[in-house]
Amino acid sequence: MISVSFIFFGFCSAIALLLTSYVVYHVTIAPRFNPLRKLAGPPLNGPLHNHMSPVLDPFRSPRTHAAYVEKYGRNVRIRGLGPWDERLLPLDPVSVAHVLKNSTIYEKPWQSRRLITSLIGCGMLAAEGHVHKRQRRVAIPAFSIQNMRALVPLVFSKGEELKDKWMNMSQAVKEENVASEKQNSGQVEIDICHWISRATFDVIGLAGFDYNFNAIQNESDELFAAYKEMFEIAVSQGDAVRTVLGIYFPILNNLFPDERAKTVHRCQETIRRVAGKLVQQKKSRIIDGQNSGSAYTGKDLLSLLLKSNIATDLPSDQRISDEDILHNINTFMFAGSDTTSLALTWTFLLLAKHPDLQTRLRTELLSIVPTTPISRLSSEEIESLHNTLQNLPYLNNVCRESLRLVPPVHSSLRVATQDDEIPVSYPVHLSDGTISEQKSISVSKGSFVHVPVEAFNLDKGMWGPNAWDFDPDRWDHLSEDVLSLPGLYSNLLTFSAGPRSCIGMRFSMIEMKTFLYILLTTFSFAETDKRIYKANVVLTRPYVSGQFKKGSQCPLIVTPLESIATS
């Protein structure tokens, strides 16, 4: 008995020693040999200090990035979550282009993938390698130019519905003012962020899987409530420390679930039940259509995804499972509603801050308004109107400038899956104070690379001294430096770049331009006396000062143009 206990104790001691040695090596020894330590970087105030807050906080990050470039050059070493976590912060366009282009060498870290998967499953946002390639190959046909154009009438109809809702809200205020003998202006304070989010949910619900959330009218639909609660409450209102612990020790959420974990689980059950049923219904219709010789004509992304997945020219080993289909629908819901609604929200806020530019854009938009109301236009006429709309020069400039100034995705993280040499186009500042003319930077396997989306969009060295200002006219005279920047859309990193760039960029721009057209030709927008600030909570979101716990808000004064004309 003693010998058995002794053996067991020895075994446990050996395991403990191995674990301790592993931790000590990776925390104290391995970092000393990390080639990134040769790079210049900001100082640390202690062994547990890091640079995450000034780099990630959009209130501080523009000044932080500018100071880093001035002091440490365009490839900077920063400290992550611990002394073992030396990261590369590349502000050199050649370096960033290399990282984003080589997506098999620089993947999303397992920590990011685990967090995303725990919320919306392993869709294209979380998948890597051959899994991501297979999912994207199946999805690409659904996002073709032809299929996106087919969704234009749907986006217009939801824009009109939102316009009518706001007009009703304005009319209600008018009637209240008349009853109380107040000035009858029709002005109404509207939380733009909240209402546009409801509208984009409606759009992606119908465009995504032909499901009408009816969110503009009310928020009672259980599937809408599940998505909304999971995206807003569980993500933006969760405890940061508990979230990190849940990533590294997921068993915590099973054994000791907090309110966030309970909310996510409850929402996921609803999504699996309702959305999973929709997937099976769509799949049955498509198969029945094939068997009957009368093809199912659904134009929603789910139908197109399912059709692409069972296409005869797609090898069986390249097809994805029904579970993957559902995960990607969840991904479309998150990426297609949240990011676009935030982009629109920031655009309306910027236009409210610059009424002269708002008037200039409205004048351009009013010049193409048809004599027939949109509600009575045919699908072909709406598509023709949209073709004219997407080519309006000042509207293009405003959209690009807004997406440059406040990209919904503040930054992204990649991890090197192998040792690599990252090319550079600027001199490299080293930790010993010297400046090297070397042509590349060595990166070890396992090192993090922080891709600073916002920093590139606001870089004064590229965009000029007014890079932090809202100036749509800058797009009429771009410098050669800007034209050389990487990016899927207009030399911006807003939609990323390379093989993992945003697959839904075209659809997002359709939504953005259509909503701007419909709402700006009907209403004017002005600031309230509430201070709006930016916070990086998964995405760059607006909050009212002192009201963070209430979630994302962006209240603006909305006035019907007809009220302005008659006042």
Coordinates of C-alpha atoms in Angstrom, one line a residue:
M1 CA 0.0 0.0 0.0
I2 CA 2.9 2.3 0.9
S3 CA 4.6 1.6 -2.4
V4 CA 1.5 2.3 -4.4
S5 CA 1.0 5.6 -2.6
F6 CA 4.7 6.5 -3.1
I7 CA 4.4 5.7 -6.8
F8 CA 1.2 7.8 -7.1
F9 CA 2.9 10.7 -5.3
G10 CA 5.9 10.4 -7.5
F11 CA 3.8 10.4 -10.6
C12 CA 1.9 13.5 -9.5
S13 CA 5.1 15.3 -8.5
A14 CA 6.6 14.5 -12.0
I15 CA 3.5 15.9 -13.7
A16 CA 3.7 19.0 -11.5
L17 CA 7.4 19.5 -12.3
L18 CA 6.8 19.1 -16.0
L19 CA 4.0 21.7 -15.9
T20 CA 6.0 24.1 -13.8
S21 CA 9.0 23.7 -16.1
Y22 CA 6.8 24.3 -19.2
V23 CA 5.3 27.5 -17.7
V24 CA 8.7 28.8 -16.5
Y25 CA 10.3 28.1 -19.9
H26 CA 7.5 29.9 -21.9
V27 CA 7.1 32.7 -19.4
T28 CA 10.7 33.6 -18.5
I29 CA 13.2 31.8 -20.9
A30 CA 11.6 31.5 -24.3
P31 CA 10.7 35.3 -24.5
R32 CA 14.4 36.1 -24.1
F33 CA 15.1 34.5 -27.5
N34 CA 12.2 36.1 -29.3
P35 CA 13.6 38.1 -32.3
L36 CA 10.9 40.7 -31.7
R37 CA 12.8 41.8 -28.6
K38 CA 15.4 43.3 -31.0
L39 CA 12.8 45.9 -32.2
A40 CA 12.2 49.2 -30.5
G41 CA 9.0 49.7 -28.6
P42 CA 7.4 51.6 -25.8
P43 CA 8.7 51.1 -22.2
L44 CA 7.0 49.0 -19.6
N45 CA 6.2 50.1 -16.0
G46 CA 6.5 46.6 -14.6
P47 CA 6.5 42.9 -15.4
L48 CA 2.7 42.7 -15.5
H49 CA 2.3 45.9 -17.5
N50 CA 1.1 45.8 -21.1
H51 CA 0.3 48.1 -24.0
M52 CA -3.2 46.8 -24.8
S53 CA -5.2 49.7 -23.5
P54 CA -3.6 52.5 -25.4
V55 CA -3.5 50.4 -28.6
L56 CA -7.1 49.1 -28.4
D57 CA -9.0 52.1 -26.9
P58 CA -10.2 54.2 -29.9
F59 CA -10.2 57.3 -27.7
R60 CA -6.5 57.0 -27.2
S61 CA -5.3 54.8 -30.1
P62 CA -4.9 57.5 -32.8
R63 CA -2.5 59.5 -30.6
T64 CA -0.8 56.2 -29.5
H65 CA -0.1 55.0 -33.0
A66 CA 1.1 58.4 -34.1
A67 CA 3.5 58.6 -31.2
Y68 CA 4.8 55.1 -31.8
V69 CA 5.6 55.8 -35.5
E70 CA 7.5 59.0 -34.5
K71 CA 9.5 57.3 -31.7
Y72 CA 9.9 53.7 -32.8
G73 CA 9.3 53.6 -36.6
R74 CA 6.8 51.6 -38.5
N75 CA 7.4 48.1 -37.0
V76 CA 7.0 48.3 -33.3
R77 CA 7.3 45.8 -30.5
I78 CA 4.5 45.9 -28.0
R79 CA 3.6 43.8 -24.9
G80 CA 0.5 41.7 -24.9
L81 CA -1.2 40.1 -22.0
G82 CA 1.9 38.8 -20.2
P83 CA 5.7 38.9 -20.2
W84 CA 5.7 35.9 -22.7
D85 CA 3.5 37.9 -25.2
E86 CA 5.8 40.1 -27.3
R87 CA 3.8 41.3 -30.3
L88 CA 4.6 43.0 -33.6
L89 CA 2.6 46.1 -34.3
P90 CA 3.2 46.7 -38.1
L91 CA 2.5 50.2 -39.4
D92 CA 4.4 49.6 -42.6
P93 CA 2.0 48.9 -45.5
V94 CA 4.4 46.3 -47.1
S95 CA 4.5 44.4 -43.8
V96 CA 0.8 44.4 -43.3
A97 CA 0.1 43.4 -46.9
H98 CA 2.4 40.4 -46.4
V99 CA 0.6 39.3 -43.2
L100 CA -2.8 39.6 -44.7
K101 CA -1.9 38.0 -48.0
N102 CA -0.3 34.9 -46.4
S103 CA -3.3 33.7 -44.5
T104 CA -2.0 30.2 -44.0
I105 CA 1.1 31.5 -42.3
Y106 CA -0.7 34.1 -40.2
E107 CA -4.0 32.7 -38.8
K108 CA -6.4 34.0 -36.2
P109 CA -5.1 32.8 -32.8
W110 CA -6.9 29.9 -31.2
Q111 CA -8.1 32.2 -28.4
S112 CA -10.0 34.4 -31.0
R113 CA -11.4 31.4 -32.8
R114 CA -12.6 29.8 -29.5
L115 CA -14.4 33.0 -28.5
I116 CA -16.0 33.4 -31.9
T117 CA -17.0 29.7 -32.1
S118 CA -18.5 29.8 -28.6
L119 CA -20.9 32.5 -29.8
I120 CA -21.7 31.8 -33.5
G121 CA -20.0 28.5 -34.3
C122 CA -17.1 27.8 -36.6
G123 CA -18.2 29.7 -39.7
M124 CA -15.9 31.8 -42.0
L125 CA -15.0 34.2 -39.2
A126 CA -13.5 31.4 -37.0
A127 CA -12.5 28.7 -39.5
E128 CA -8.9 28.4 -40.7
G129 CA -7.0 26.4 -43.3
H130 CA -8.8 23.9 -45.5
V131 CA -12.0 24.4 -43.5
H132 CA -12.1 28.1 -44.2
K133 CA -11.2 27.5 -47.8
R134 CA -14.0 25.0 -48.3
Q135 CA -16.6 27.2 -46.6
R136 CA -15.6 30.3 -48.6
R137 CA -15.6 28.3 -51.9
V138 CA -19.2 27.2 -51.3
A139 CA -20.3 30.7 -50.2
I140 CA -18.6 32.8 -53.0
P141 CA -21.4 32.1 -55.7
A142 CA -24.0 33.5 -53.2
F143 CA -22.2 36.8 -53.1
S144 CA -21.8 37.3 -56.8
I145 CA -22.6 40.7 -58.3
Q146 CA -25.7 39.3 -60.0
N147 CA -27.1 37.8 -56.7
M148 CA -26.3 41.0 -54.8
R149 CA -28.2 43.1 -57.4
A150 CA -31.3 40.8 -56.9
L151 CA -31.4 41.9 -53.3
V152 CA -31.5 45.6 -54.0
P153 CA -35.4 45.9 -54.1
L154 CA -35.5 44.2 -50.7
V155 CA -33.0 46.7 -49.2
F156 CA -35.0 49.6 -50.6
S157 CA -38.3 48.3 -49.1
K158 CA -36.7 48.1 -45.7
G159 CA -35.3 51.5 -46.0
E160 CA -38.7 52.8 -46.9
E161 CA -40.2 51.0 -43.9
L162 CA -37.7 52.6 -41.5
K163 CA -38.4 56.0 -43.1
D164 CA -42.2 55.5 -42.5
K165 CA -41.6 54.4 -38.9
W166 CA -39.6 57.6 -38.2
M167 CA -42.2 59.7 -39.9
N168 CA -44.8 58.2 -37.6
M169 CA -42.7 58.9 -34.6
S170 CA -42.3 62.5 -35.8
Q171 CA -46.0 62.9 -36.4
A172 CA -46.7 61.6 -32.9
V173 CA -44.4 64.3 -31.5
K174 CA -46.2 67.0 -33.6
E175 CA -49.6 65.9 -32.3
E176 CA -48.3 66.0 -28.7
N177 CA -47.0 69.6 -29.4
V178 CA -50.2 70.7 -30.8
A179 CA -52.1 69.3 -27.8
S180 CA -49.8 71.1 -25.4
E181 CA -49.6 74.3 -27.6
K182 CA -45.9 73.9 -28.1
Q183 CA -43.9 74.7 -31.2
N184 CA -45.0 72.3 -34.0
S185 CA -41.6 71.3 -35.5
G186 CA -41.8 67.5 -35.7
Q187 CA -38.3 67.2 -34.3
V188 CA -37.8 63.9 -32.5
E189 CA -34.8 62.5 -30.7
I190 CA -34.1 59.1 -32.2
D191 CA -31.4 56.5 -31.1
I192 CA -30.0 56.0 -34.6
C193 CA -27.9 53.1 -33.5
H194 CA -30.8 51.2 -32.1
W195 CA -33.2 51.8 -35.0
I196 CA -30.7 51.2 -37.8
S197 CA -29.6 48.0 -36.1
R198 CA -33.3 46.8 -36.2
A199 CA -33.5 47.7 -39.9
T200 CA -30.3 45.9 -40.8
F201 CA -31.4 42.8 -38.9
D202 CA -34.6 42.9 -41.0
V203 CA -32.5 43.1 -44.2
I204 CA -30.1 40.3 -43.3
G205 CA -33.0 38.2 -42.1
L206 CA -34.8 38.3 -45.4
A207 CA -31.6 38.4 -47.5
G208 CA -29.9 35.8 -45.4
F209 CA -32.6 33.1 -45.2
D210 CA -35.9 34.6 -46.3
Y211 CA -37.0 35.1 -42.7
N212 CA -38.9 38.3 -41.7
F213 CA -37.9 39.4 -38.2
N214 CA -40.2 42.4 -38.6
A215 CA -37.8 44.1 -36.2
I216 CA -38.6 47.6 -37.5
Q217 CA -42.2 47.3 -36.2
N218 CA -41.5 45.4 -33.0
E219 CA -38.9 43.3 -31.3
S220 CA -41.0 40.3 -30.3
D221 CA -39.7 37.7 -32.7
E222 CA -37.9 35.0 -30.7
L223 CA -35.1 34.5 -33.3
F224 CA -34.5 38.2 -33.5
A225 CA -34.4 38.4 -29.7
A226 CA -32.0 35.5 -29.5
Y227 CA -29.5 37.1 -32.0
K228 CA -29.9 40.5 -30.5
E229 CA -29.4 39.5 -27.0
M230 CA -26.4 37.3 -27.8
F231 CA -24.7 40.0 -29.9
E232 CA -25.4 43.0 -27.7
I233 CA -25.8 41.8 -24.1
A234 CA -23.5 38.8 -24.0
V235 CA -20.8 40.4 -26.1
S236 CA -20.8 44.1 -25.2
Q237 CA -21.9 43.8 -21.6
G238 CA -19.9 40.8 -20.6
D239 CA -17.2 40.8 -17.9
A240 CA -13.8 41.0 -19.6
V241 CA -11.9 39.0 -17.0
R242 CA -14.5 36.2 -16.9
T243 CA -14.5 36.1 -20.7
V244 CA -10.7 35.7 -20.8
L245 CA -10.9 32.9 -18.2
G246 CA -13.7 31.2 -20.2
I247 CA -11.4 31.2 -23.3
Y248 CA -8.5 29.5 -21.5
F249 CA -10.6 27.4 -19.2
P250 CA -13.9 26.7 -21.0
I251 CA -14.9 24.1 -18.4
L252 CA -15.7 27.1 -16.1
N253 CA -18.7 28.1 -18.2
N254 CA -20.0 24.5 -17.9
L255 CA -19.4 24.0 -14.2
F256 CA -20.0 27.6 -13.0
P257 CA -21.9 29.5 -15.7
D258 CA -22.3 33.2 -15.1
E259 CA -25.2 35.3 -16.5
R260 CA -23.3 35.8 -19.8
A261 CA -22.8 32.1 -20.3
K262 CA -26.4 31.3 -19.4
T263 CA -27.6 34.0 -21.9
V264 CA -25.4 32.7 -24.7
H265 CA -26.6 29.1 -24.1
R266 CA -30.2 30.1 -24.0
C267 CA -29.9 32.1 -27.2
Q268 CA -28.0 29.4 -29.0
E269 CA -30.7 26.9 -28.1
T270 CA -33.3 29.2 -29.8
I271 CA -31.1 29.7 -32.8
R272 CA -30.4 26.0 -33.3
R273 CA -34.1 25.2 -33.0
V274 CA -35.6 27.9 -35.2
A275 CA -32.8 28.6 -37.7
G276 CA -31.9 24.9 -37.8
K277 CA -35.5 24.2 -38.9
L278 CA -35.2 26.9 -41.6
V279 CA -32.1 25.2 -43.0
Q280 CA -33.9 21.9 -43.2
Q281 CA -36.9 23.4 -44.8
K282 CA -34.9 25.2 -47.5
K283 CA -32.9 22.1 -48.2
S284 CA -36.1 20.0 -48.7
R285 CA -37.5 22.6 -51.1
I286 CA -34.3 22.6 -53.2
I287 CA -34.2 18.8 -53.3
D288 CA -37.9 18.6 -54.1
G289 CA -37.4 21.1 -56.9
Q290 CA -34.6 19.1 -58.4
N291 CA -36.6 15.9 -58.2
S292 CA -39.7 17.5 -59.8
G293 CA -37.7 19.3 -62.5
S294 CA -39.0 22.7 -61.3
A295 CA -35.9 24.4 -59.6
Y296 CA -36.5 26.3 -56.4
T297 CA -36.0 30.0 -57.1
G298 CA -35.1 31.3 -53.7
K299 CA -32.7 34.2 -53.9
D300 CA -31.7 34.4 -50.2
L301 CA -28.2 33.6 -49.2
L302 CA -29.2 30.4 -47.4
S303 CA -30.9 29.1 -50.6
L304 CA -27.9 30.1 -52.7
L305 CA -25.5 28.5 -50.2
L306 CA -27.4 25.2 -50.1
K307 CA -27.6 25.2 -53.9
S308 CA -23.9 25.8 -54.2
N309 CA -23.2 23.1 -51.7
I310 CA -25.1 20.4 -53.6
A311 CA -23.9 21.5 -57.1
T312 CA -22.8 18.6 -59.3
D313 CA -19.6 20.3 -60.2
L314 CA -18.5 20.5 -56.5
P315 CA -16.6 17.5 -55.4
S316 CA -18.2 15.7 -52.4
D317 CA -15.1 16.3 -50.2
Q318 CA -15.5 20.0 -50.8
R319 CA -19.1 20.2 -49.5
I320 CA -19.9 21.5 -46.0
S321 CA -22.2 20.0 -43.4
D322 CA -25.6 21.4 -42.4
E323 CA -24.0 22.5 -39.1
D324 CA -21.4 24.5 -41.0
I325 CA -24.3 26.0 -43.1
L326 CA -26.0 27.2 -39.8
H327 CA -22.7 28.5 -38.4
N328 CA -22.2 30.6 -41.6
I329 CA -25.7 31.9 -41.4
N330 CA -24.9 33.0 -37.8
T331 CA -21.7 34.6 -39.2
F332 CA -23.7 36.5 -41.9
M333 CA -26.2 37.7 -39.2
F334 CA -23.4 39.1 -37.1
A335 CA -21.2 40.5 -39.8
G336 CA -24.1 41.6 -42.0
S337 CA -26.1 43.4 -39.4
D338 CA -23.8 44.7 -36.7
T339 CA -21.0 46.0 -38.8
T340 CA -23.2 47.7 -41.4
S341 CA -25.5 49.3 -38.8
L342 CA -22.5 50.7 -37.0
A343 CA -21.0 52.0 -40.2
L344 CA -24.3 53.8 -41.0
T345 CA -24.6 55.1 -37.4
W346 CA -21.2 56.7 -37.5
T347 CA -21.9 58.2 -40.9
F348 CA -25.1 59.9 -39.7
L349 CA -23.3 61.1 -36.6
L350 CA -20.4 62.6 -38.7
L351 CA -23.0 64.3 -41.0
A352 CA -24.8 65.7 -38.0
K353 CA -21.5 67.1 -36.8
H354 CA -20.9 68.7 -40.3
P355 CA -24.3 70.1 -41.4
D356 CA -22.8 71.8 -44.4
L357 CA -21.5 68.5 -45.7
Q358 CA -24.8 66.9 -44.9
T359 CA -26.6 69.5 -47.0
R360 CA -24.2 69.1 -49.8
L361 CA -24.7 65.3 -49.9
R362 CA -28.5 65.7 -49.6
T363 CA -28.5 68.1 -52.7
E364 CA -26.7 65.4 -54.7
L365 CA -29.1 62.7 -53.6
L366 CA -32.2 64.9 -54.3
S367 CA -31.0 65.4 -57.8
I368 CA -31.8 61.7 -58.7
V369 CA -35.1 61.3 -56.8
P370 CA -37.6 59.9 -59.3
T371 CA -41.0 61.6 -59.7
T372 CA -42.7 58.3 -58.8
P373 CA -42.6 57.2 -55.2
I374 CA -40.2 54.3 -54.5
S375 CA -43.1 52.2 -53.2
R376 CA -44.6 52.3 -56.7
L377 CA -41.4 51.6 -58.7
S378 CA -40.9 48.2 -60.3
S379 CA -37.9 46.0 -59.3
E380 CA -36.2 46.9 -62.6
E381 CA -36.8 50.7 -61.9
I382 CA -35.4 50.3 -58.4
E383 CA -32.3 48.5 -59.7
S384 CA -31.9 51.3 -62.3
L385 CA -32.1 53.9 -59.5
H386 CA -29.6 52.0 -57.5
N387 CA -27.2 51.9 -60.4
T388 CA -27.4 55.7 -60.6
L389 CA -27.0 55.9 -56.8
Q390 CA -23.9 53.9 -56.6
N391 CA -22.1 56.1 -59.1
L392 CA -22.8 59.4 -57.3
P393 CA -19.4 60.9 -56.7
Y394 CA -20.0 62.8 -53.4
L395 CA -21.9 59.9 -51.9
N396 CA -19.0 57.6 -52.8
N397 CA -16.6 60.1 -51.1
V398 CA -18.8 60.3 -47.9
C399 CA -19.1 56.5 -47.6
R400 CA -15.4 56.0 -48.1
E401 CA -14.5 58.8 -45.7
S402 CA -16.8 57.5 -43.0
L403 CA -15.5 54.0 -43.3
R404 CA -11.9 55.3 -43.2
L405 CA -12.4 57.5 -40.1
V406 CA -14.4 55.0 -38.0
P407 CA -13.9 51.5 -39.2
P408 CA -16.3 49.1 -37.4
V409 CA -13.4 46.6 -36.9
H410 CA -10.8 48.6 -34.9
S411 CA -8.0 46.0 -35.3
S412 CA -7.3 42.3 -35.8
L413 CA -4.9 39.7 -34.4
R414 CA -2.9 37.1 -36.2
V415 CA -0.5 34.4 -35.0
A416 CA 2.5 33.1 -36.9
T417 CA 2.1 29.3 -37.6
Q418 CA 5.8 29.1 -38.6
D419 CA 9.0 31.1 -38.5
D420 CA 8.8 33.8 -41.1
E421 CA 10.5 36.9 -42.5
I422 CA 8.2 39.9 -42.9
P423 CA 9.3 42.4 -45.5
V424 CA 9.6 46.1 -44.7
S425 CA 9.7 49.2 -46.7
Y426 CA 10.9 51.6 -44.0
P427 CA 14.0 51.6 -41.8
V428 CA 13.7 49.4 -38.7
H429 CA 14.2 51.0 -35.3
L430 CA 16.0 48.6 -32.9
S431 CA 15.9 48.3 -29.1
D432 CA 19.5 49.5 -28.8
G433 CA 18.6 52.8 -30.3
T434 CA 20.1 52.2 -33.7
I435 CA 18.2 52.3 -37.0
S436 CA 18.7 49.4 -39.4
E437 CA 18.3 49.3 -43.2
Q438 CA 17.4 45.6 -43.1
K439 CA 14.9 44.3 -45.6
S440 CA 12.8 42.1 -43.3
I441 CA 11.9 41.3 -39.7
S442 CA 12.2 37.8 -38.2
V443 CA 9.1 36.5 -36.6
S444 CA 9.0 33.2 -34.6
K445 CA 6.3 30.6 -34.7
G446 CA 3.6 31.5 -32.1
S447 CA 4.3 35.2 -32.2
F448 CA 1.3 37.5 -32.4
V449 CA 0.9 40.2 -35.1
H450 CA -1.5 43.0 -34.2
V451 CA -3.0 44.3 -37.5
P452 CA -4.0 48.0 -36.7
V453 CA -6.9 48.6 -39.1
E454 CA -7.8 52.0 -37.6
A455 CA -4.1 53.1 -37.5
F456 CA -3.7 52.6 -41.2
N457 CA -6.9 54.5 -41.9
L458 CA -5.8 57.4 -39.8
D459 CA -2.1 57.5 -40.5
K460 CA -1.1 61.2 -41.0
G461 CA 2.1 60.0 -42.8
M462 CA -0.1 58.5 -45.5
W463 CA -3.4 60.6 -45.4
G464 CA -1.9 64.0 -44.6
P465 CA -2.0 66.3 -41.5
N466 CA -5.9 66.3 -41.6
A467 CA -6.1 62.5 -41.5
W468 CA -8.2 62.7 -38.3
D469 CA -10.7 65.1 -39.8
F470 CA -13.9 64.2 -41.7
D471 CA -13.1 65.4 -45.2
P472 CA -14.9 63.6 -48.1
D473 CA -13.1 65.8 -50.7
R474 CA -9.8 64.1 -49.9
W475 CA -10.9 61.3 -52.2
D476 CA -10.7 63.5 -55.2
H477 CA -6.9 63.9 -54.8
L478 CA -5.3 60.9 -53.2
S479 CA -1.5 60.7 -52.8
E480 CA 0.7 58.0 -54.2
D481 CA 1.3 56.8 -50.6
V482 CA -2.5 56.2 -50.2
L483 CA -2.9 54.5 -53.5
S484 CA -0.2 52.0 -52.5
L485 CA -2.0 51.0 -49.3
P486 CA -3.4 47.4 -49.0
G487 CA -7.2 47.0 -48.7
L488 CA -10.1 45.3 -50.4
Y489 CA -12.1 48.6 -50.6
S490 CA -10.5 51.9 -51.7
N491 CA -7.1 51.3 -50.2
L492 CA -8.7 50.9 -46.7
L493 CA -8.3 48.0 -44.3
T494 CA -11.9 48.5 -43.2
F495 CA -13.0 45.3 -45.1
S496 CA -9.5 43.8 -44.6
A497 CA -7.4 42.5 -47.5
G498 CA -6.1 39.2 -48.9
P499 CA -7.8 35.7 -48.8
R500 CA -9.8 36.5 -45.6
S501 CA -11.2 39.9 -46.8
C502 CA -14.9 40.6 -46.2
I503 CA -17.0 38.4 -48.6
G504 CA -20.0 40.6 -48.0
M505 CA -18.5 44.0 -48.9
R506 CA -20.7 44.5 -51.9
F507 CA -23.9 43.8 -49.9
S508 CA -22.8 46.1 -47.1
M509 CA -22.3 49.0 -49.6
I510 CA -25.7 48.4 -51.1
E511 CA -27.3 48.7 -47.7
M512 CA -25.2 51.7 -46.7
K513 CA -25.9 53.8 -49.8
T514 CA -29.6 52.9 -50.0
F515 CA -30.3 53.8 -46.4
L516 CA -28.3 57.1 -46.7
Y517 CA -30.3 57.9 -49.9
I518 CA -33.8 57.2 -48.4
L519 CA -33.2 58.8 -45.0
L520 CA -31.2 61.9 -46.0
T521 CA -33.8 62.8 -48.7
T522 CA -36.5 62.7 -46.0
F523 CA -34.9 63.9 -42.8
S524 CA -32.2 66.2 -41.5
F525 CA -29.9 65.1 -38.6
A526 CA -28.5 67.2 -35.8
E527 CA -26.5 66.5 -32.6
T528 CA -28.2 66.4 -29.2
D529 CA -26.5 67.8 -26.1
K530 CA -25.4 64.3 -25.1
R531 CA -21.7 63.4 -25.6
I532 CA -21.1 60.4 -27.8
Y533 CA -17.8 58.5 -27.5
K534 CA -16.3 55.5 -29.1
A535 CA -15.5 52.2 -27.3
N536 CA -13.9 49.1 -28.8
V537 CA -16.3 46.4 -27.6
V538 CA -15.7 43.6 -30.2
L539 CA -16.6 46.4 -32.7
T540 CA -16.2 50.2 -32.5
R541 CA -19.5 51.2 -30.9
P542 CA -21.1 54.5 -29.9
Y543 CA -22.0 55.1 -26.2
V544 CA -23.5 58.0 -24.4
S545 CA -21.2 59.4 -21.7
G546 CA -22.1 58.1 -18.3
Q547 CA -24.4 55.4 -19.8
F548 CA -22.2 52.6 -20.8
K549 CA -24.3 50.0 -19.1
K550 CA -27.2 50.9 -21.2
G551 CA -25.4 49.6 -24.3
S552 CA -24.7 51.2 -27.6
Q553 CA -26.5 54.4 -28.2
C554 CA -26.3 57.3 -30.7
P555 CA -29.2 59.8 -30.1
L556 CA -29.7 62.4 -32.8
I557 CA -32.3 65.1 -33.5
V558 CA -34.2 64.0 -36.5
T559 CA -36.4 66.5 -38.4
P560 CA -38.6 65.8 -41.5
L561 CA -37.5 68.0 -44.3
E562 CA -41.1 69.0 -44.9
S563 CA -41.3 70.4 -41.4
I564 CA -38.1 72.5 -42.1
A565 CA -39.6 73.8 -45.4
T566 CA -42.9 74.9 -43.8
S567 CA -41.3 76.4 -40.6

